CSV table of C-alpha atoms and ligand atoms in Angstrom, one decimal:
chain,number,residue,atom,x,y,z
A,1,MET,CA,17.1,-4.9,5.8
A,2,SER,CA,20.4,-2.8,5.9
A,3,MET,CA,22.1,-1.6,2.7
A,4,LEU,CA,24.9,-4.2,3.3
A,5,ASP,CA,22.3,-7.1,3.4
A,6,LEU,CA,20.8,-5.7,0.2
A,7,LEU,CA,24.2,-5.7,-1.5
A,8,THR,CA,25.2,-9.1,-0.3
A,9,ASN,CA,21.9,-10.6,-1.2
A,10,GLN,CA,21.5,-9.0,-4.7
A,11,ASN,CA,19.9,-12.1,-6.3
A,12,GLU,CA,17.3,-12.2,-3.6
A,13,THR,CA,16.5,-8.5,-3.6
A,14,MET,CA,17.1,-7.1,-7.1
A,15,MET,CA,14.7,-7.8,-9.8
A,16,PRO,CA,16.2,-9.2,-13.0
A,17,ASP,CA,16.5,-6.7,-15.8
A,18,GLU,CA,14.3,-8.8,-18.2
A,19,TYR,CA,11.2,-7.5,-16.3
A,20,LYS,CA,12.0,-4.0,-17.3
A,21,HIS,CA,11.6,-5.0,-21.0
A,22,ARG,CA,8.3,-6.8,-20.8
A,23,SER,CA,5.2,-4.9,-22.1
A,24,TYR,CA,2.5,-3.7,-19.7
A,25,GLU,CA,-0.2,-5.9,-21.5
A,26,GLU,CA,2.0,-9.0,-21.3
A,27,MET,CA,2.7,-8.4,-17.5
A,28,LYS,CA,-1.0,-7.8,-16.8
A,29,LYS,CA,-1.9,-11.1,-18.6
A,30,ARG,CA,0.6,-13.1,-16.6
A,31,VAL,CA,-0.5,-11.6,-13.3
A,32,ILE,CA,-4.1,-12.6,-14.1
A,33,GLU,CA,-3.0,-16.1,-15.1
A,34,ILE,CA,-1.0,-16.7,-11.9
A,35,LYS,CA,-3.8,-15.3,-9.7
A,36,GLN,CA,-6.3,-17.6,-11.4
A,37,ALA,CA,-4.0,-20.6,-11.0
A,38,PHE,CA,-3.4,-20.1,-7.4
A,39,GLY,CA,-6.9,-19.0,-6.4
A,40,GLU,CA,-7.4,-18.7,-2.6
A,41,LYS,CA,-3.8,-20.0,-2.0
A,42,LEU,CA,-2.6,-16.5,-3.0
A,43,PHE,CA,-3.7,-13.3,-1.3
A,44,ILE,CA,-2.7,-9.8,-2.5
A,45,PRO,CA,-3.4,-7.0,0.1
A,46,GLY,CA,-2.8,-3.5,-1.2
A,47,HIS,CA,-2.4,-0.3,0.8
A,48,HIS,CA,-4.3,2.7,-0.4
A,49,TYR,CA,-1.0,4.5,-1.4
A,50,GLN,CA,-0.1,1.9,-4.0
A,51,LYS,CA,0.0,2.8,-7.7
A,52,ASP,CA,-3.0,2.0,-9.9
A,53,GLU,CA,-1.0,-0.4,-11.9
A,54,VAL,CA,-0.6,-2.5,-8.7
A,55,ILE,CA,-3.8,-1.8,-6.8
A,56,GLN,CA,-5.9,-3.1,-9.8
A,57,PHE,CA,-4.6,-6.6,-8.8
A,58,ALA,CA,-5.2,-6.4,-5.0
A,59,ASP,CA,-7.7,-8.9,-3.6
A,60,ALA,CA,-8.4,-6.3,-0.8
A,61,THR,CA,-7.3,-2.8,-0.1
A,62,GLY,CA,-7.2,-0.9,3.2
A,63,ASP,CA,-5.6,1.4,5.7
A,64,SER,CA,-2.9,0.0,8.0
A,65,LEU,CA,-5.4,-1.3,10.6
A,66,GLN,CA,-7.6,-3.0,8.0
A,67,LEU,CA,-4.5,-4.7,6.4
A,68,ALA,CA,-3.4,-5.9,9.8
A,69,GLN,CA,-6.8,-7.3,10.5
A,70,MET,CA,-6.9,-9.1,7.1
A,71,ALA,CA,-3.5,-10.7,7.8
A,72,ALA,CA,-4.8,-12.0,11.1
A,73,ASP,CA,-8.1,-13.2,9.7
A,74,ASN,CA,-6.9,-14.9,6.4
A,75,HIS,CA,-6.2,-18.6,7.1
A,76,LYS,CA,-6.5,-19.8,3.5
A,77,ALA,CA,-3.7,-18.2,1.6
A,78,GLU,CA,-0.3,-19.9,1.5
A,79,TYR,CA,1.3,-16.8,0.0
A,80,ILE,CA,0.5,-13.2,1.0
A,81,VAL,CA,2.1,-10.9,-1.5
A,82,PHE,CA,2.1,-7.6,0.3
A,83,CYS,CA,1.7,-4.5,-1.8
A,84,GLY,CA,2.7,-1.9,0.8
A,85,VAL,CA,5.9,-1.1,2.8
A,86,HIS,CA,8.2,-3.2,4.9
A,87,PHE,CA,6.7,-2.6,8.3
A,88,MET,CA,3.2,-3.6,7.0
A,89,ALA,CA,4.6,-6.9,5.6
A,90,GLU,CA,6.3,-7.6,8.9
A,91,THR,CA,3.1,-7.0,10.6
A,92,ALA,CA,1.3,-9.4,8.3
A,93,ASP,CA,4.0,-12.0,8.8
A,94,MET,CA,3.7,-11.8,12.6
A,95,LEU,CA,-0.1,-11.9,12.6
A,96,SER,CA,-0.4,-14.7,10.0
A,97,LYS,CA,-0.1,-18.4,10.7
A,98,LYS,CA,3.3,-20.3,10.6
A,99,ASN,CA,2.4,-22.1,7.3
A,100,GLN,CA,1.7,-18.8,5.5
A,101,HIS,CA,4.5,-17.0,3.7
A,102,VAL,CA,4.5,-13.2,3.4
A,103,LEU,CA,6.4,-11.6,0.4
A,104,LEU,CA,7.3,-8.0,-0.3
A,105,PRO,CA,7.7,-7.5,-4.0
A,106,ASP,CA,10.6,-5.0,-3.5
A,107,MET,CA,12.7,-5.2,-0.3
A,108,ARG,CA,13.6,-1.5,-0.8
A,109,ALA,CA,10.0,-0.5,0.0
A,110,GLY,CA,10.7,0.9,3.5
A,111,CYS,CA,9.2,3.7,5.4
A,112,SER,CA,11.5,6.7,6.3
A,113,MET,CA,9.5,7.3,9.4
A,114,ALA,CA,9.9,3.8,10.7
A,115,ASP,CA,13.7,4.2,10.2
A,116,MET,CA,13.7,7.1,12.6
A,117,ALA,CA,13.6,4.9,15.7
A,118,ASN,CA,16.1,2.1,16.0
A,119,MET,CA,16.7,-0.3,18.9
A,120,LYS,CA,19.9,1.3,20.1
A,121,GLN,CA,18.2,4.7,20.3
A,122,THR,CA,15.1,3.2,21.9
A,123,ASP,CA,17.1,1.4,24.7
A,124,ARG,CA,19.1,4.6,25.4
A,125,ALA,CA,15.9,6.6,25.5
A,126,TRP,CA,14.2,4.1,27.9
A,127,GLU,CA,17.2,4.1,30.2
A,128,LYS,CA,17.3,7.9,30.5
A,129,LEU,CA,13.6,8.4,30.6
A,130,THR,CA,13.1,5.8,33.4
A,131,ASP,CA,15.8,7.5,35.3
A,132,LEU,CA,13.9,10.7,35.1
A,133,PHE,CA,10.4,9.5,35.5
A,134,GLY,CA,10.8,6.1,37.3
A,135,ASP,CA,8.3,3.4,36.5
A,136,THR,CA,5.5,5.7,35.3
A,137,ILE,CA,5.9,5.4,31.5
A,138,LEU,CA,4.0,3.1,29.0
A,139,PRO,CA,5.4,2.9,25.5
A,140,LEU,CA,3.1,3.0,22.5
A,141,THR,CA,4.3,2.8,19.0
A,142,TYR,CA,2.6,3.7,15.7
A,143,VAL,CA,2.6,0.6,13.5
A,144,ASN,CA,4.9,2.5,11.2
A,145,SER,CA,7.9,1.1,13.1
A,146,THR,CA,10.1,-2.0,12.9
A,147,ALA,CA,9.1,-5.3,14.4
A,148,ALA,CA,11.9,-4.9,17.0
A,149,ILE,CA,10.3,-1.6,18.2
A,150,LYS,CA,7.0,-3.3,18.4
A,151,ALA,CA,8.6,-6.1,20.5
A,152,PHE,CA,10.2,-3.5,22.8
A,153,VAL,CA,6.7,-2.0,23.3
A,154,GLY,CA,5.1,-5.3,23.8
A,155,LYS,CA,7.6,-6.3,26.4
A,156,HIS,CA,6.9,-3.2,28.5
A,157,GLY,CA,3.2,-3.7,28.6
A,158,GLY,CA,2.4,-1.2,25.7
A,159,ALA,CA,0.5,-1.5,22.4
A,160,THR,CA,0.7,-0.5,18.8
A,161,VAL,CA,-1.6,2.1,17.3
A,162,THR,CA,-2.6,3.1,13.7
A,163,SER,CA,-3.9,6.3,12.6
A,164,SER,CA,-7.6,5.0,12.8
A,165,ASN,CA,-7.5,3.7,16.4
A,166,ALA,CA,-4.8,5.9,18.1
A,167,LYS,CA,-7.4,7.7,20.2
A,168,ASN,CA,-8.8,4.5,21.7
A,169,VAL,CA,-5.5,3.0,22.3
A,170,LEU,CA,-4.1,6.2,23.9
A,171,LYS,CA,-7.3,6.5,26.1
A,172,TRP,CA,-6.5,2.8,27.3
A,173,ALA,CA,-2.9,3.5,27.7
A,174,LEU,CA,-3.6,6.5,30.0
A,175,THR,CA,-5.4,4.2,32.4
A,176,GLN,CA,-2.4,2.0,32.6
A,177,LYS,CA,0.4,4.5,33.5
A,178,GLU,CA,0.8,8.1,34.3
A,179,ARG,CA,2.7,9.1,31.1
A,180,ILE,CA,3.2,7.7,27.6
A,181,LEU,CA,6.3,7.4,25.4
A,182,PHE,CA,4.9,7.6,21.8
A,183,LEU,CA,7.1,6.3,19.0
A,184,PRO,CA,8.1,7.2,16.3
A,185,ASP,CA,5.7,9.9,14.9
A,186,GLN,CA,5.6,12.9,17.0
A,187,HIS,CA,2.8,14.5,14.9
A,188,LEU,CA,0.3,11.6,15.2
A,189,GLY,CA,1.2,11.5,19.0
A,190,ARG,CA,0.7,15.2,19.5
A,191,ASN,CA,-2.5,15.4,17.4
A,192,THR,CA,-4.0,12.3,19.2
A,193,ALA,CA,-3.2,13.5,22.7
A,194,PHE,CA,-4.5,17.0,21.9
A,195,ASP,CA,-7.8,15.5,20.7
A,196,LEU,CA,-8.1,13.8,24.1
A,197,GLY,CA,-7.7,17.1,25.9
A,198,ILE,CA,-4.0,16.9,26.8
A,199,PRO,CA,-2.6,20.5,26.4
A,200,LEU,CA,0.6,21.1,24.5
A,201,GLU,CA,2.4,22.2,27.6
A,202,GLN,CA,2.1,18.6,28.9
A,203,MET,CA,3.9,17.2,25.9
A,204,ALA,CA,7.7,17.0,25.7
A,205,VAL,CA,9.8,15.9,22.7
A,206,TRP,CA,12.5,13.2,23.0
A,207,ASP,CA,15.4,14.0,20.7
A,208,GLN,CA,16.8,10.6,19.8
A,209,ILE,CA,19.9,12.0,18.2
A,210,GLU,CA,20.9,14.5,21.0
A,211,GLU,CA,19.5,12.0,23.5
A,212,LYS,CA,17.6,14.7,25.4
A,213,LEU,CA,14.1,15.7,26.5
A,214,ILE,CA,12.9,18.9,25.0
A,215,THR,CA,10.6,20.8,27.4
A,216,ASP,CA,10.4,24.0,29.4
A,217,GLN,CA,8.0,22.5,32.0
A,218,PRO,CA,8.6,20.8,35.3
A,219,LEU,CA,8.9,17.0,34.8
A,220,HIS,CA,5.8,16.1,36.9
A,221,ASN,CA,3.7,18.1,34.4
A,222,ILE,CA,4.6,15.9,31.4
A,223,LYS,CA,2.0,13.4,30.2
A,224,MET,CA,3.2,12.7,26.7
A,225,ILE,CA,6.8,12.1,25.5
A,226,LEU,CA,6.9,12.3,21.7
A,227,TRP,CA,9.7,10.7,19.8
A,228,LYS,CA,11.2,13.1,17.4
A,229,GLY,CA,10.2,11.3,14.2
A,230,HIS,CA,7.9,12.4,11.3
A,231,CYS,CA,6.7,11.5,7.9
A,232,SER,CA,8.6,13.5,5.2
A,233,VAL,CA,5.6,13.2,2.8
A,234,HIS,CA,3.0,14.6,5.2
A,235,GLU,CA,5.4,17.3,6.6
A,236,LYS,CA,5.2,18.8,3.1
A,237,PHE,CA,1.7,20.2,3.8
A,238,THR,CA,1.9,23.6,5.3
A,239,ILE,CA,-0.2,26.4,6.9
A,240,LYS,CA,0.7,28.5,3.8
A,241,ASN,CA,-1.0,25.8,1.6
A,242,ILE,CA,-4.2,26.0,3.7
A,243,GLU,CA,-4.2,29.9,3.8
A,244,GLU,CA,-3.8,30.0,-0.1
A,245,MET,CA,-6.6,27.5,-0.6
A,246,ARG,CA,-9.0,29.3,1.7
A,247,LYS,CA,-8.1,32.7,0.2
A,248,ARG,CA,-8.8,31.3,-3.3
A,249,ASP,CA,-12.1,29.4,-2.4
A,250,ARG,CA,-13.9,30.2,0.9
A,251,ASP,CA,-16.1,27.0,0.5
A,252,ILE,CA,-13.2,24.5,0.1
A,253,GLN,CA,-12.9,21.9,2.9
A,254,ILE,CA,-9.5,20.8,4.0
A,255,LEU,CA,-9.1,17.1,4.8
A,256,VAL,CA,-5.7,15.8,6.0
A,257,HIS,CA,-4.0,12.7,7.4
A,258,PRO,CA,-2.9,13.0,11.2
A,259,GLU,CA,0.7,12.5,10.2
A,260,CYS,CA,0.6,16.2,9.2
A,261,THR,CA,1.9,18.7,11.7
A,262,HIS,CA,-0.3,19.9,14.7
A,263,GLU,CA,-0.7,23.4,13.1
A,264,VAL,CA,-1.9,21.9,9.8
A,265,VAL,CA,-4.3,19.5,11.5
A,266,ARG,CA,-5.7,22.2,13.6
A,267,ALA,CA,-6.2,24.6,10.7
A,268,SER,CA,-8.0,21.8,8.6
A,269,ASP,CA,-11.6,20.9,8.7
A,270,LEU,CA,-11.1,17.2,9.2
A,271,ALA,CA,-8.3,14.7,9.8
A,272,GLY,CA,-8.2,10.9,9.8
A,273,SER,CA,-6.7,7.7,8.3
A,274,THR,CA,-6.6,6.9,4.6
A,275,LYS,CA,-9.9,5.0,5.1
A,276,PHE,CA,-11.4,8.0,6.8
A,277,ILE,CA,-10.4,10.2,3.9
A,278,ILE,CA,-11.8,7.9,1.4
A,279,ASP,CA,-15.1,7.4,3.3
A,280,THR,CA,-15.5,11.2,3.9
A,281,ILE,CA,-15.2,11.9,0.1
A,282,GLU,CA,-17.6,9.1,-0.7
A,283,GLN,CA,-20.2,10.5,1.7
A,284,ALA,CA,-19.7,14.1,0.5
A,285,PRO,CA,-22.5,15.7,-1.5
A,286,PRO,CA,-21.9,16.3,-5.3
A,287,GLY,CA,-20.4,19.6,-6.1
A,288,SER,CA,-18.6,19.9,-2.8
A,289,LYS,CA,-15.0,21.2,-2.8
A,290,TRP,CA,-12.1,19.5,-1.1
A,291,ALA,CA,-8.3,19.9,-0.7
A,292,ILE,CA,-6.7,16.7,0.6
A,293,GLY,CA,-3.4,16.5,2.4
A,294,THR,CA,-2.1,13.0,2.0
A,295,GLU,CA,0.0,10.8,-0.4
A,296,MET,CA,-0.5,11.6,-4.2
A,297,ASN,CA,-1.4,8.1,-5.6
A,298,LEU,CA,-4.4,8.1,-3.3
A,299,VAL,CA,-5.4,11.7,-4.0
A,300,LYS,CA,-5.2,11.1,-7.7
A,301,ARG,CA,-7.3,8.0,-7.4
A,302,ILE,CA,-9.9,9.8,-5.3
A,303,ILE,CA,-10.0,12.6,-7.9
A,304,ASP,CA,-10.6,10.1,-10.7
A,305,GLN,CA,-13.4,8.2,-8.7
A,306,HIS,CA,-15.4,11.4,-8.0
A,307,PRO,CA,-15.7,13.5,-11.0
A,308,ASP,CA,-18.9,15.0,-9.5
A,309,LYS,CA,-16.8,16.6,-6.7
A,310,GLN,CA,-14.0,19.3,-7.0
A,311,ILE,CA,-11.0,17.7,-5.4
A,312,GLU,CA,-7.4,18.6,-5.4
A,313,SER,CA,-4.2,18.1,-3.5
A,314,LEU,CA,-3.6,20.5,-0.6
A,315,ASN,CA,-0.1,21.0,-1.9
A,316,PRO,CA,0.0,21.3,-5.7
A,317,ASP,CA,3.7,20.5,-5.8
A,318,MET,CA,3.3,17.2,-3.9
A,319,CYS,CA,5.1,14.0,-4.9
A,320,PRO,CA,4.1,10.5,-4.0
A,321,CYS,CA,5.7,8.4,-1.1
A,322,LEU,CA,8.8,7.2,-2.9
A,323,THR,CA,9.1,4.0,-1.0
A,324,MET,CA,5.5,2.9,-1.5
A,325,ASN,CA,6.2,3.6,-5.2
A,326,ARG,CA,9.0,1.0,-5.4
A,327,ILE,CA,6.2,-1.6,-5.7
A,328,ASP,CA,5.3,-1.5,-9.4
A,329,LEU,CA,3.9,-4.0,-11.8
A,330,PRO,CA,7.3,-5.5,-12.8
A,331,HIS,CA,8.1,-6.2,-9.2
A,332,LEU,CA,4.6,-7.6,-8.5
A,333,LEU,CA,5.0,-10.0,-11.4
A,334,TRP,CA,8.5,-11.0,-10.4
A,335,SER,CA,7.3,-11.8,-6.9
A,336,LEU,CA,4.3,-13.9,-8.4
A,337,GLU,CA,6.5,-15.8,-10.9
A,338,SER,CA,9.0,-16.6,-8.1
A,339,ILE,CA,6.2,-18.3,-6.2
A,340,GLU,CA,5.1,-20.1,-9.4
A,341,LYS,CA,8.7,-21.4,-9.8
A,342,GLY,CA,8.7,-22.6,-6.2
A,343,LYS,CA,11.5,-20.2,-5.3
A,344,PRO,CA,9.8,-17.2,-3.6
A,345,VAL,CA,11.8,-14.0,-3.4
A,346,GLY,CA,11.4,-11.2,-0.9
A,347,LEU,CA,10.2,-13.4,1.9
A,348,ILE,CA,9.5,-11.5,5.1
A,349,GLN,CA,10.5,-13.6,8.1
A,350,VAL,CA,10.5,-11.8,11.5
A,351,GLU,CA,12.5,-13.7,14.1
A,352,GLU,CA,10.6,-15.8,16.6
A,353,GLU,CA,11.6,-14.1,19.7
A,354,ILE,CA,10.8,-10.6,18.3
A,355,THR,CA,7.4,-12.0,17.0
A,356,LYS,CA,6.5,-13.3,20.3
A,357,GLU,CA,7.0,-9.9,22.1
A,358,ALA,CA,5.6,-7.8,19.3
A,359,LEU,CA,2.4,-9.9,19.1
A,360,HIS,CA,1.6,-8.7,22.7
A,361,ALA,CA,1.6,-5.1,21.4
A,362,LEU,CA,-0.3,-6.0,18.2
A,363,ASN,CA,-2.9,-8.1,20.0
A,364,ARG,CA,-3.5,-5.5,22.6
A,365,MET,CA,-4.2,-3.0,19.8
A,366,LEU,CA,-6.5,-5.4,17.9
A,367,THR,CA,-8.6,-6.2,21.1
A,368,ILE,CA,-9.0,-2.4,21.9
A,369,ARG,CA,-9.7,-1.4,18.3
B,401,13P,P1,-3.1,4.6,7.2
B,401,13P,O1,-3.1,3.6,8.4
B,401,13P,O2,-4.0,5.8,7.5
B,401,13P,O3,-3.5,4.0,5.9
B,401,13P,O4,-1.7,5.3,7.1
B,401,13P,C1,-0.5,4.6,6.8
B,401,13P,C2,0.6,5.4,6.4
B,401,13P,O5,1.7,5.0,6.2
B,401,13P,C3,0.3,6.9,6.2
B,401,13P,O6,1.5,7.5,5.8
B,402,SF4,FE1,6.1,6.1,5.7
B,402,SF4,FE2,5.3,8.6,5.2
B,402,SF4,FE3,5.4,6.8,3.2
B,402,SF4,FE4,3.5,6.5,5.1
B,402,SF4,S1,3.7,8.2,3.6
B,402,SF4,S2,4.9,4.9,4.3
B,402,SF4,S3,4.6,7.3,7.0
B,402,SF4,S4,7.2,7.6,4.4
């Protein structure tokens, strides 16, 4: 939703002030009441980066892949109140049934990485890249992208990926075409391709602002074309952070999300999705020491849940993902009360034509897994 849409639909998108004045206990009580009254007709999925005040009410939590699977598998809920960011709610809307309604408690909960690839840029890129490479490119998009980008990818035979299945999907993609255009996260694209044995020299970067391909290699060498997008939260973890940690404590293990830069992922001990990070710490022996490079709400929760292990953030000055944090208890309650009143706010409704094409990309991913 653009800023203009937000301003013209303020009643729809801005939470009334009264919610700011309700007490925490009162809001908690109301959420519990509404959840009980709706039972299975209401489903609240929550991404691992959500705040504790919200995640305590989630019916299920997960990484992006798990949340997409839940939306596809849940046929009972009439209302899915999605505690995550806009692209996740769009994915849930496209994968759920027609009679199910997906709500995002705060329409401002976007993802700055998803905003780094728009349709105008993508059409221009495709035109220029197919001029250079002919019909040899398959597009893949990280799920952290708009529904329109997913539709573009679906239309051209490609698939979506998440951080937990990127390797499998890329392996499949390389059997379909000679080279891949990977949107919008250059770091996940580079890290995944490198893991599959593609050398950095065979990867070029597409600069969507300058509209040019950045490479010093002959074109026939290029296997991966990486969109110049990134996550501003994960780019804050640096090699310096890792060096300082290791200097301070030789036994500490570094565990990061693959949205971190290639240098950081290579210098770490392990990298994987939010689910992988949670599982790794759960299985780690008591007394083990970890520095984690991902969003702060999740790192804090992991620290609280594992007092027997020494866990800290890889970057001590880290702040949370600001857009994920837009969803707070007042917004969750506002969303639930709007359903109770029969006037749901924050409905996510992806256009039918876009849904049809995007589902090709999503379903390819869900069958590859
Ligand atoms: P996961 O799929 O690993 O949960 O990641 C989602 C995300 O947005 C990370 O920034
Ligand atoms: Fe987007 Fe980064 Fe926030 Fe994930 S952490 S939702 S990629 S801005």
